[in-house]
Short mmCIF file of C-alpha atoms in Angstrom, two decimals:
data_model
loop_
_atom_site.label_atom_id
_atom_site.label_comp_id
_atom_site.label_asym_id
_atom_site.label_seq_id
_atom_site.Cartn_x
_atom_site.Cartn_y
_atom_site.Cartn_z
CA MET A 1 157.53 84.83 96.54
CA SER A 2 155.36 87.93 97.01
CA ARG A 3 152.23 85.88 96.18
CA MET A 4 153.18 83.34 98.85
CA LEU A 5 153.72 86.20 101.28
CA GLY A 6 150.20 87.38 100.47
CA TYR A 7 148.82 83.91 101.24
CA VAL A 8 150.64 83.91 104.58
CA LEU A 9 149.76 87.47 105.62
CA ALA A 10 146.08 87.47 104.61
CA PRO A 11 144.79 85.44 107.60
CA ALA A 12 146.77 87.59 110.04
CA LEU A 13 145.52 90.79 108.43
CA LEU A 14 141.93 89.56 108.43
CA PHE A 15 142.17 88.61 112.11
CA ALA A 16 143.69 92.00 112.99
CA VAL A 17 141.00 93.88 111.10
CA ALA A 18 138.20 91.74 112.54
CA CYS A 19 139.37 91.97 116.13
CA GLY A 20 141.15 95.29 116.35
CA ASP A 21 139.07 97.77 114.37
CA GLN A 22 136.46 99.01 116.81
CA ALA A 23 135.59 101.98 114.58
CA SER A 24 134.03 99.91 111.82
CA GLY A 25 130.30 99.30 111.92
CA PRO A 26 128.83 95.89 112.66
CA LEU A 27 128.05 95.21 109.00
CA ASP A 28 131.14 96.65 107.30
CA PRO A 29 132.86 93.99 105.14
CA ILE A 30 136.41 92.96 105.91
CA THR A 31 138.85 93.44 103.11
CA ALA A 32 142.39 92.17 103.27
CA PRO A 33 145.07 92.44 100.60
CA VAL A 34 145.85 88.97 99.41
CA PHE A 35 147.84 89.12 96.20
CA THR A 36 150.43 91.86 96.39
CA HIS A 37 151.83 91.25 92.93
CA GLY A 38 149.81 91.42 89.71
CA ALA A 39 149.26 88.30 87.67
CA SER A 40 151.71 87.41 84.97
CA ASP A 41 150.63 87.47 81.32
CA SER A 42 150.07 83.71 81.30
CA GLU A 43 147.98 83.90 84.48
CA GLU A 44 145.87 86.77 83.14
CA SER A 45 145.13 84.85 79.96
CA ASN A 46 143.89 81.92 82.07
CA GLY A 47 141.82 83.89 84.57
CA GLY A 48 144.26 85.18 87.21
CA ASN A 49 143.05 86.12 90.69
CA PHE A 50 139.55 86.49 92.07
CA GLY A 51 138.17 87.32 95.48
CA THR A 52 135.39 88.70 97.61
CA PRO A 53 134.76 90.04 101.10
CA LEU A 54 131.87 88.25 102.85
CA SER A 55 129.19 89.86 105.02
CA GLY A 56 125.59 89.42 106.09
CA ARG A 57 124.67 92.50 104.11
CA GLU A 58 125.21 90.56 100.86
CA GLU A 59 122.91 87.68 101.85
CA VAL A 60 119.46 87.28 100.32
CA PRO A 61 117.71 88.13 102.57
CA VAL A 62 120.16 90.38 104.48
CA ARG A 63 121.38 88.81 107.75
CA PRO A 64 122.01 90.78 110.96
CA THR A 65 125.46 89.45 111.92
CA ARG A 66 128.92 90.64 112.92
CA ALA A 67 130.42 87.67 111.04
CA ARG A 68 132.83 88.51 108.22
CA GLY A 69 135.02 86.66 105.79
CA ASN A 70 137.19 86.78 102.73
CA ALA A 71 137.45 84.26 99.91
CA ILE A 72 140.37 84.30 97.50
CA PHE A 73 140.87 82.31 94.32
CA HIS A 74 143.71 81.80 91.86
CA VAL A 75 143.47 80.08 88.48
CA ASN A 76 146.69 78.17 87.81
CA ALA A 77 148.81 79.16 84.81
CA GLU A 78 147.64 76.14 82.80
CA GLY A 79 143.99 76.97 83.48
CA TRP A 80 143.01 73.50 84.73
CA SER A 81 142.47 74.26 88.44
CA VAL A 82 141.39 76.97 90.85
CA SER A 83 143.10 77.18 94.25
CA TYR A 84 141.19 78.85 97.06
CA LYS A 85 141.38 80.04 100.64
CA LEU A 86 138.35 80.85 102.80
CA ILE A 87 138.87 82.99 105.91
CA VAL A 88 136.17 83.86 108.49
CA ALA A 89 135.86 85.88 111.71
CA ASN A 90 133.15 86.43 114.36
CA ILE A 91 131.09 83.43 113.26
CA GLU A 92 129.70 80.34 114.95
CA ASN A 93 128.29 76.96 113.89
CA VAL A 94 129.55 76.93 110.30
CA VAL A 95 128.20 73.83 108.61
CA ALA A 96 129.19 74.49 104.98
CA ALA A 97 130.61 76.99 102.52
CA ASN A 98 130.15 76.84 98.77
CA ILE A 99 130.45 78.64 95.48
CA HIS A 100 126.98 79.23 94.05
CA ALA A 101 125.91 80.29 90.56
CA GLY A 102 123.89 83.49 90.67
CA PRO A 103 124.08 87.24 90.19
CA ARG A 104 124.20 89.74 93.04
CA GLY A 105 120.89 89.88 94.88
CA GLU A 106 119.69 86.45 93.75
CA ASN A 107 120.16 82.97 95.20
CA GLY A 108 121.37 80.14 93.00
CA PRO A 109 122.54 76.52 93.00
CA VAL A 110 125.80 75.21 94.48
CA VAL A 111 128.54 74.59 91.90
CA ALA A 112 131.54 73.74 94.18
CA TRP A 113 132.24 73.01 97.86
CA LEU A 114 134.78 75.03 99.86
CA TYR A 115 134.12 73.71 103.40
CA GLY A 116 132.01 71.05 105.09
CA PRO A 117 129.59 69.56 105.56
CA GLN A 118 129.95 69.78 109.35
CA GLN A 119 127.58 68.94 112.19
CA PRO A 120 125.35 71.78 113.50
CA GLY A 121 126.28 73.51 116.75
CA GLY A 122 130.05 73.42 116.25
CA GLY A 123 130.64 76.71 118.08
CA ARG A 124 132.96 79.58 117.24
CA ILE A 125 135.37 79.20 114.33
CA GLN A 126 137.89 81.73 113.07
CA GLY A 127 140.73 82.10 110.58
CA VAL A 128 141.32 79.90 107.55
CA ILE A 129 138.58 77.28 107.52
CA GLY A 130 138.92 76.06 103.96
CA GLN A 131 141.68 75.84 101.39
CA GLY A 132 142.44 73.58 98.52
CA THR A 133 142.18 73.16 94.79
CA ILE A 134 139.06 72.82 92.67
CA VAL A 135 139.38 70.74 89.48
CA ALA A 136 136.75 69.80 86.91
CA ASN A 137 135.53 66.66 88.70
CA HIS A 138 134.72 68.77 91.82
CA LEU A 139 132.11 70.79 89.93
CA ILE A 140 128.48 69.99 90.77
CA GLY A 141 124.99 71.26 89.97
CA PRO A 142 124.73 73.11 86.65
CA LEU A 143 128.53 72.86 86.13
CA ALA A 144 128.78 69.08 86.67
CA GLY A 145 130.66 67.38 83.84
CA GLN A 146 132.13 70.64 82.51
CA ASP A 147 135.74 71.85 82.40
CA ILE A 148 137.09 74.22 85.05
CA ASP A 149 136.78 76.97 82.40
CA ALA A 150 133.03 76.94 83.09
CA LEU A 151 133.66 77.97 86.71
CA VAL A 152 136.24 80.59 85.68
CA GLU A 153 133.81 82.09 83.15
CA LEU A 154 131.07 82.19 85.80
CA MET A 155 133.42 84.07 88.15
CA LYS A 156 134.58 86.45 85.39
CA SER A 157 130.98 87.29 84.48
CA GLY A 158 130.11 88.24 88.07
CA ASN A 159 127.61 85.40 88.32
CA ALA A 160 129.24 83.42 91.12
CA TYR A 161 129.19 84.03 94.86
CA VAL A 162 130.55 82.45 98.03
CA ASN A 163 128.06 81.58 100.76
CA VAL A 164 128.86 80.45 104.32
CA HIS A 165 126.03 78.52 105.99
CA THR A 166 125.48 78.22 109.77
CA ASN A 167 123.23 76.08 111.95
CA ASP A 168 123.08 75.87 115.74
CA GLY A 169 121.08 72.62 115.63
CA VAL A 170 118.51 73.94 118.11
CA GLY A 171 114.86 74.75 117.40
CA ALA A 172 113.68 76.60 114.32
CA PRO A 173 116.23 77.88 111.78
CA ASN A 174 117.11 81.54 111.25
CA SER A 175 117.01 82.42 114.95
CA GLY A 176 119.99 84.76 114.66
CA PRO A 177 123.77 84.76 114.17
CA GLY A 178 125.13 81.23 114.13
CA ASP A 179 121.83 79.87 112.85
CA PHE A 180 121.28 80.83 109.21
CA PRO A 181 121.25 77.52 107.28
CA GLY A 182 120.51 79.34 104.01
CA GLY A 183 123.63 81.47 104.49
CA GLU A 184 124.96 83.92 107.08
CA ILE A 185 127.66 85.68 105.06
CA ARG A 186 128.03 86.04 101.33
CA GLY A 187 130.11 87.83 98.71
CA GLN A 188 129.99 88.14 94.94
CA ILE A 189 133.25 86.91 93.36
CA ASP A 190 135.06 89.43 91.20
CA HIS A 191 138.17 89.42 89.03
CA ARG A 192 141.29 90.85 90.69
CA GLY A 193 143.92 89.47 88.36
CA HIS A 194 145.09 92.65 86.68
#
């Protein structure tokens, strides 16, 4: 029950932090408590909880944006799926969001989709934009054809990140917030299951 409460409260907390905290700087990441109860022994043995705050500061190259986000992941007790929720604030024209393989500070290939693809120029979007369950047949790129354990191991090792891509559909890319097709906000996934 407390985990479900965390799922319900996280979007509200993220929105409150994003909209109501005028003291934070324009590039400070949003963090929101998501899982208020530690993982059980069976969940820990199968991966448990993961998450990351998302900001332009983590992009390669760094992006000047007020956009923020939070991605949360939970490996089910049987270890055959990963549920996720992707929350964003202060962002426009989101066309896609993915999990990529790659260490902090380096770009890498897409291994799973979290949102999209959408048409460019979609305007402002806020709150939960993606949620669902990733299973083995959703894995692509270097993880295609592998079990979900391959994704979990990538996340445990610190070699997976979430990237949210934007595109205004006008003129040259990378013209500013709302137009970073290579990624506007990013965060390295880390283990939060114990």
